[in-house]
Each structure stands twice: as structure tokens, then as C-alpha cells.
Amino acid sequence: MTRTAFFISDGTGITAETLGRSLLSQFENTDFHLVTKPYIDTLDKARSLVGMIEATAERDGARPIVIDTIVDQSVRAIVAEAPAFMVDIFSTFLAPLEEELATHSTYTVGRAHAMGRDDVYMHRIDAVNFALDNDDGARTHQYEEADIILVGVSRCGKTPTSLYLALQFGIRAANYPLTEDDLDENGILALPASLAKHRHKLFGLTIDVRRLAAIRTERRPNSRYCSMDQCMQEIEQAEALYRRQNIPFIDTTRFSIEEISTRMMNETGLQRRFSPR
């Protein structure tokens, strides 16, 4: 069965979508068509959205799910007229919090995702720039400044994980690709000198062979780079290196970037560089 779910907000919609996806992920036997509608911040936009929800309900033969973080009460009143099952995130949690804290919420649109303190924002940007500058082994001389150095074969998820750590947690993450250039005279993958002195910062990534071959095929089809034999050899050598050097590592095949990052931080004890406002 397929149901349509709307994530609606008079701000960016990030909170509604993030929490909404988490809630809907618990229903594995239902397929959801997801629609995000941010900046529903006028009565006209609200009325237009109600029309869209009505058309969706008629098309699907079932009322859509509406998960919203609308602050403006007049806009919410119009959206509430739609033929949908409503999940009002803010009122669900803010009312009990107001009672506990004995004060009213300010109900500010977009507050959770505003720039906030300049120092926090600039630190996040600095961490992102560091991840970009130190992507794919570009500047090994800056590893002294890194909080963590991700290592692994090409296309196993090092770059997106580095950027997520930087953007979400302000962590300075570098990454280094393990290639045939790092093989010693016996054909064994060795730890490069640029990494050896920072071994305590290293964290390895690995991946299923078939998944790696599929990803590489999209990049360079019909090449040695994407062959099963090449992928198998590289992964086996990388995992052997991790074990010899006691480098912690994680299989990225079935984990999202969010899961990879939080598991990595939990295992290494790495702390975020800032606290969200």
C-alpha cells in the first residue's frame, strides 16, 4: 500500500521532514510518497496547499498524512481543513514543555535552523572548508590539525562522511584513499608515512564488494577499476591493513551517512566541536 505524506512548514521544513521521516520509517510494510512543502507562510499559500491535499486524497483513495511545524496559527487553521491525518509536531511537544517550564514558547519561525551565534556558524564553515581541502589525500601536511582521518578504498563513502561530520558536528575530518601506490615491495598494503604518525586519528571504512563494483561502474563502466576482482582485492588488502595496525573500521554498505558518523563518534569518543543552539 502506498500513502502520500506531506511535510509542511512556514519555515524551511527541515524539522518536519527530519522528524517525519523518522516516524514513517517505522512502518516498513507501507510505501510512502513524500512531499515537502516549505515556506507555507501566507493564507493564500495555505489555501493552495489544501487544494493539493484534496486532489491527492481523491487520487490515492486515502487521506494523506500531514506532518507539520507551522507556527502561524491562522495558517495552521486553514491547513487543518484539509482531508488529511494531521501530526502537529510543535503543539504535541511545546504544550507539555510550556507547562513544565511555566512559560510560553516564543513560537519563532525557523529558529532551529537560523545561523545563531556567529562563532558556531563560522566554526561549521571552517570545518567544511577543512574537509574539502583535505579530501582524497590532497594535503597530508595538514593532518596535525585534523580531528579524525578517514581511510579506505576509492568510493567507499569517505568524502560524504567527512563533509557530514564537518557540517553537522563541526569536526575537522580529512580522508585518504588507499590505492596500489601504497603497496610495498611484497605487494602488501602498507600504512603510508603521512598516516603512520597520525595512526591514533585513523578510522577505516570498508564496503561490500558487489556494492563497490556497482558504484564504480556508474563512474567508470567496463574498466578494471570497477571489476569484481579489483574491488575484492582492494577491500581484502584494506581490511587486512586495518587489522594489522589495529585501526577501527566500519562497513558502510547498509548504513546511512548519519549512522556511519554517529557510530564512528561513539566508538572513538570523538566530541562535537560545538553545541547546537
Short mmCIF file of C-alpha atoms in Angstrom, two decimals:
data_model
loop_
_atom_site.label_atom_id
_atom_site.label_comp_id
_atom_site.label_asym_id
_atom_site.label_seq_id
_atom_site.Cartn_x
_atom_site.Cartn_y
_atom_site.Cartn_z
CA MET A 1 0.00 0.00 0.00
CA THR A 2 1.22 3.49 -0.86
CA ARG A 3 0.28 6.59 1.12
CA THR A 4 1.24 10.20 0.48
CA ALA A 5 2.89 12.11 3.31
CA PHE A 6 3.29 15.88 3.30
CA PHE A 7 5.99 17.61 5.37
CA ILE A 8 4.75 21.17 5.81
CA SER A 9 6.27 24.24 7.45
CA ASP A 10 6.14 28.01 7.38
CA GLY A 11 9.97 27.82 7.57
CA THR A 12 12.50 25.59 5.86
CA GLY A 13 10.64 22.32 6.53
CA ILE A 14 13.84 20.67 7.76
CA THR A 15 12.46 19.81 11.20
CA ALA A 16 9.16 18.48 9.83
CA GLU A 17 10.95 16.35 7.24
CA THR A 18 13.61 15.04 9.62
CA LEU A 19 11.17 14.01 12.35
CA GLY A 20 8.57 12.90 9.83
CA ARG A 21 10.93 10.57 8.02
CA SER A 22 11.97 9.06 11.35
CA LEU A 23 8.34 8.39 12.27
CA LEU A 24 7.38 6.94 8.89
CA SER A 25 10.46 4.71 8.75
CA GLN A 26 8.88 2.60 11.49
CA PHE A 27 6.21 1.39 9.04
CA GLU A 28 8.18 -0.96 6.80
CA ASN A 29 5.11 -2.50 5.17
CA THR A 30 3.85 0.82 3.83
CA ASP A 31 5.34 2.70 0.90
CA PHE A 32 5.22 6.47 1.22
CA HIS A 33 5.24 9.10 -1.48
CA LEU A 34 6.91 12.01 0.30
CA VAL A 35 6.18 15.67 -0.49
CA THR A 36 7.95 18.55 1.29
CA LYS A 37 6.30 21.98 1.18
CA PRO A 38 8.36 24.67 2.96
CA TYR A 39 7.51 28.35 3.44
CA ILE A 40 3.73 27.94 3.66
CA ASP A 41 3.64 31.34 5.35
CA THR A 42 0.61 33.10 3.85
CA LEU A 43 -3.11 32.37 3.81
CA ASP A 44 -3.09 32.08 0.01
CA LYS A 45 -0.30 29.50 0.10
CA ALA A 46 -2.19 27.58 2.75
CA ARG A 47 -5.37 27.52 0.65
CA SER A 48 -3.42 26.39 -2.41
CA LEU A 49 -1.85 23.61 -0.34
CA VAL A 50 -5.25 22.46 0.92
CA GLY A 51 -6.34 22.13 -2.71
CA MET A 52 -3.28 20.00 -3.43
CA ILE A 53 -4.00 17.76 -0.44
CA GLU A 54 -7.63 17.37 -1.50
CA ALA A 55 -6.56 16.34 -5.02
CA THR A 56 -4.07 13.88 -3.56
CA ALA A 57 -6.70 12.31 -1.30
CA GLU A 58 -9.05 11.87 -4.26
CA ARG A 59 -6.30 10.37 -6.42
CA ASP A 60 -4.99 7.98 -3.74
CA GLY A 61 -8.34 6.95 -2.36
CA ALA A 62 -6.93 7.56 1.14
CA ARG A 63 -6.30 10.67 3.16
CA PRO A 64 -2.68 11.87 3.11
CA ILE A 65 -0.51 12.13 6.22
CA VAL A 66 0.38 15.74 7.05
CA ILE A 67 3.33 16.31 9.39
CA ASP A 68 3.80 19.99 10.09
CA THR A 69 5.75 22.52 12.12
CA ILE A 70 3.59 25.53 11.24
CA VAL A 71 3.91 28.29 13.83
CA ASP A 72 1.38 30.81 12.45
CA GLN A 73 -1.99 29.84 13.92
CA SER A 74 -4.04 31.45 11.13
CA VAL A 75 -2.11 29.46 8.51
CA ARG A 76 -2.48 26.29 10.56
CA ALA A 77 -6.25 26.81 10.86
CA ILE A 78 -6.59 26.73 7.06
CA VAL A 79 -4.31 23.70 6.62
CA ALA A 80 -6.33 21.88 9.31
CA GLU A 81 -9.36 21.98 6.97
CA ALA A 82 -7.63 19.60 4.55
CA PRO A 83 -8.86 15.98 4.37
CA ALA A 84 -5.72 14.55 5.98
CA PHE A 85 -4.41 12.89 9.10
CA MET A 86 -2.59 15.71 10.92
CA VAL A 87 0.55 15.34 13.03
CA ASP A 88 1.30 18.73 14.60
CA ILE A 89 4.84 18.36 15.92
CA PHE A 90 5.12 21.70 17.70
CA SER A 91 1.83 21.63 19.62
CA THR A 92 2.40 17.98 20.56
CA PHE A 93 5.63 18.78 22.38
CA LEU A 94 5.55 22.51 23.13
CA ALA A 95 2.40 22.50 25.26
CA PRO A 96 3.81 20.00 27.82
CA LEU A 97 7.13 21.87 27.82
CA GLU A 98 5.36 25.19 28.43
CA GLU A 99 3.59 23.63 31.40
CA GLU A 100 6.81 22.17 32.81
CA LEU A 101 8.81 25.39 32.31
CA ALA A 102 5.93 27.62 33.44
CA THR A 103 6.43 29.93 30.49
CA HIS A 104 5.07 30.37 26.99
CA SER A 105 7.04 29.46 23.88
CA THR A 106 8.09 32.32 21.62
CA TYR A 107 6.83 30.38 18.57
CA THR A 108 9.54 31.76 16.29
CA VAL A 109 9.56 30.55 12.68
CA GLY A 110 12.86 29.00 11.56
CA ARG A 111 14.59 29.42 14.91
CA ALA A 112 16.02 25.88 14.96
CA HIS A 113 17.84 26.41 11.67
CA ALA A 114 18.83 30.06 11.93
CA MET A 115 22.51 30.99 11.83
CA GLY A 116 22.52 31.53 15.58
CA ARG A 117 25.82 32.51 17.15
CA ASP A 118 28.41 33.74 14.67
CA ASP A 119 31.20 31.68 16.29
CA VAL A 120 29.26 28.43 15.88
CA TYR A 121 28.36 29.21 12.28
CA MET A 122 31.92 30.17 11.37
CA HIS A 123 33.31 27.07 13.05
CA ARG A 124 30.98 24.91 10.96
CA ILE A 125 32.12 26.66 7.77
CA ASP A 126 35.77 26.29 8.78
CA ALA A 127 35.28 22.55 9.33
CA VAL A 128 33.62 22.16 5.92
CA ASN A 129 36.46 24.03 4.23
CA PHE A 130 38.96 21.79 6.03
CA ALA A 131 37.15 18.66 4.79
CA LEU A 132 37.18 19.97 1.22
CA ASP A 133 40.86 20.99 1.39
CA ASN A 134 41.85 17.60 2.79
CA ASP A 135 39.70 15.43 0.58
CA ASP A 136 41.26 12.37 -1.09
CA GLY A 137 44.70 12.86 0.45
CA ALA A 138 45.09 16.34 -1.06
CA ARG A 139 47.01 17.97 1.82
CA THR A 140 48.61 15.42 4.10
CA HIS A 141 50.70 18.15 5.77
CA GLN A 142 47.53 19.44 7.46
CA TYR A 143 46.77 16.18 9.27
CA GLU A 144 48.12 17.63 12.51
CA GLU A 145 45.02 19.84 12.58
CA ALA A 146 42.58 17.00 11.85
CA ASP A 147 40.26 15.56 14.49
CA ILE A 148 39.91 12.33 12.51
CA ILE A 149 41.31 10.89 9.27
CA LEU A 150 39.11 8.50 7.31
CA VAL A 151 40.89 5.86 5.23
CA GLY A 152 39.54 3.38 2.73
CA VAL A 153 39.43 2.33 -0.90
CA SER A 154 38.04 4.64 -3.55
CA ARG A 155 34.23 5.16 -3.46
CA CYS A 156 33.56 3.60 -0.06
CA GLY A 157 32.00 6.78 1.40
CA LYS A 158 34.94 8.76 2.77
CA THR A 159 34.09 12.15 1.25
CA PRO A 160 30.36 12.37 2.13
CA THR A 161 31.08 11.14 5.66
CA SER A 162 33.83 13.74 6.10
CA LEU A 163 31.53 16.52 4.95
CA TYR A 164 28.67 15.35 7.17
CA LEU A 165 30.96 15.27 10.23
CA ALA A 166 32.05 18.82 9.41
CA LEU A 167 28.62 20.27 8.71
CA GLN A 168 26.70 18.52 11.46
CA PHE A 169 29.27 18.37 14.27
CA GLY A 170 31.99 20.88 13.33
CA ILE A 171 34.58 18.09 13.24
CA ARG A 172 37.72 18.57 11.16
CA ALA A 173 37.74 15.38 9.09
CA ALA A 174 40.35 14.55 6.46
CA ASN A 175 40.28 11.47 4.26
CA TYR A 176 42.91 9.43 2.46
CA PRO A 177 42.37 6.87 -0.37
CA LEU A 178 44.18 3.55 -0.08
CA THR A 179 45.48 2.68 -3.55
CA GLU A 180 48.03 0.45 -5.28
CA ASP A 181 50.58 3.24 -4.78
CA ASP A 182 50.63 2.21 -1.10
CA LEU A 183 51.64 -1.41 -1.79
CA ASP A 184 55.08 -2.41 -0.52
CA GLU A 185 57.66 -4.48 -2.43
CA ASN A 186 55.85 -7.67 -1.39
CA GLY A 187 52.50 -6.48 -2.73
CA ILE A 188 51.11 -5.86 0.76
CA LEU A 189 49.21 -2.69 1.51
CA ALA A 190 51.35 -0.64 3.89
CA LEU A 191 50.47 2.36 6.02
CA PRO A 192 51.82 5.47 4.24
CA ALA A 193 54.31 7.58 6.19
CA SER A 194 51.91 10.54 6.11
CA LEU A 195 49.38 8.44 8.03
CA ALA A 196 51.70 6.46 10.31
CA LYS A 197 52.47 9.39 12.60
CA HIS A 198 48.73 10.08 12.98
CA ARG A 199 47.66 6.47 13.44
CA HIS A 200 45.65 7.36 16.57
CA LYS A 201 43.41 9.56 14.39
CA LEU A 202 42.71 6.94 11.73
CA PHE A 203 39.33 5.32 11.16
CA GLY A 204 38.76 2.85 8.34
CA LEU A 205 35.79 2.39 6.05
CA THR A 206 35.02 -0.77 4.13
CA ILE A 207 32.14 -1.85 1.88
CA ASP A 208 30.56 -4.91 0.30
CA VAL A 209 32.35 -5.96 -2.90
CA ARG A 210 29.22 -6.04 -5.07
CA ARG A 211 28.10 -2.65 -3.82
CA LEU A 212 31.53 -1.15 -4.51
CA ALA A 213 31.62 -2.61 -8.01
CA ALA A 214 28.17 -1.17 -8.75
CA ILE A 215 29.17 2.30 -7.54
CA ARG A 216 32.40 2.25 -9.54
CA THR A 217 30.60 1.01 -12.65
CA GLU A 218 28.48 4.17 -12.63
CA ARG A 219 31.69 6.20 -12.59
CA ARG A 220 33.89 4.17 -14.98
CA PRO A 221 31.95 1.38 -16.71
CA ASN A 222 33.79 -1.56 -18.30
CA SER A 223 37.08 -0.72 -16.59
CA ARG A 224 39.50 -2.64 -14.40
CA TYR A 225 38.64 -0.09 -11.70
CA CYS A 226 35.08 -1.45 -11.37
CA SER A 227 35.78 -5.16 -11.89
CA MET A 228 34.79 -7.59 -9.15
CA ASP A 229 38.34 -8.96 -8.92
CA GLN A 230 39.84 -5.49 -8.47
CA CYS A 231 37.25 -4.47 -5.88
CA MET A 232 37.71 -7.72 -3.96
CA GLN A 233 41.49 -7.37 -3.92
CA GLU A 234 41.40 -3.76 -2.71
CA ILE A 235 38.87 -4.44 0.05
CA GLU A 236 40.72 -7.50 1.32
CA GLN A 237 44.01 -5.58 1.42
CA ALA A 238 42.40 -2.61 3.20
CA GLU A 239 40.75 -4.77 5.87
CA ALA A 240 43.98 -6.68 6.41
CA LEU A 241 45.76 -3.35 6.95
CA TYR A 242 43.15 -2.25 9.49
CA ARG A 243 43.62 -5.46 11.46
CA ARG A 244 47.42 -5.35 11.38
CA GLN A 245 47.50 -1.75 12.53
CA ASN A 246 44.58 -2.04 14.98
CA ILE A 247 42.67 0.65 13.09
CA PRO A 248 38.95 0.65 13.97
CA PHE A 249 36.71 0.36 10.92
CA ILE A 250 33.08 0.10 9.88
CA ASP A 251 31.26 -1.48 6.94
CA THR A 252 29.36 1.33 5.21
CA THR A 253 27.25 -0.91 2.95
CA ARG A 254 23.96 -0.82 4.88
CA PHE A 255 24.41 2.33 6.95
CA SER A 256 23.43 5.88 6.10
CA ILE A 257 25.98 8.68 6.41
CA GLU A 258 24.25 9.74 9.63
CA GLU A 259 24.63 6.25 11.11
CA ILE A 260 28.23 5.89 9.97
CA SER A 261 29.14 9.24 11.56
CA THR A 262 27.41 8.68 14.90
CA ARG A 263 28.73 5.12 15.22
CA MET A 264 32.21 6.39 14.44
CA MET A 265 31.96 9.15 17.04
CA ASN A 266 30.64 6.74 19.63
CA GLU A 267 33.43 4.23 19.03
CA THR A 268 36.26 6.79 19.02
CA GLY A 269 34.90 9.07 21.74
CA LEU A 270 35.15 11.99 19.34
CA GLN A 271 33.20 15.00 20.60
CA ARG A 272 31.36 17.57 18.54
CA ARG A 273 33.13 20.91 18.34
CA PHE A 274 30.05 22.95 19.17
CA SER A 275 26.68 22.57 20.82
CA PRO A 276 23.68 23.45 18.67
CA ARG A 277 21.83 26.48 19.91
#
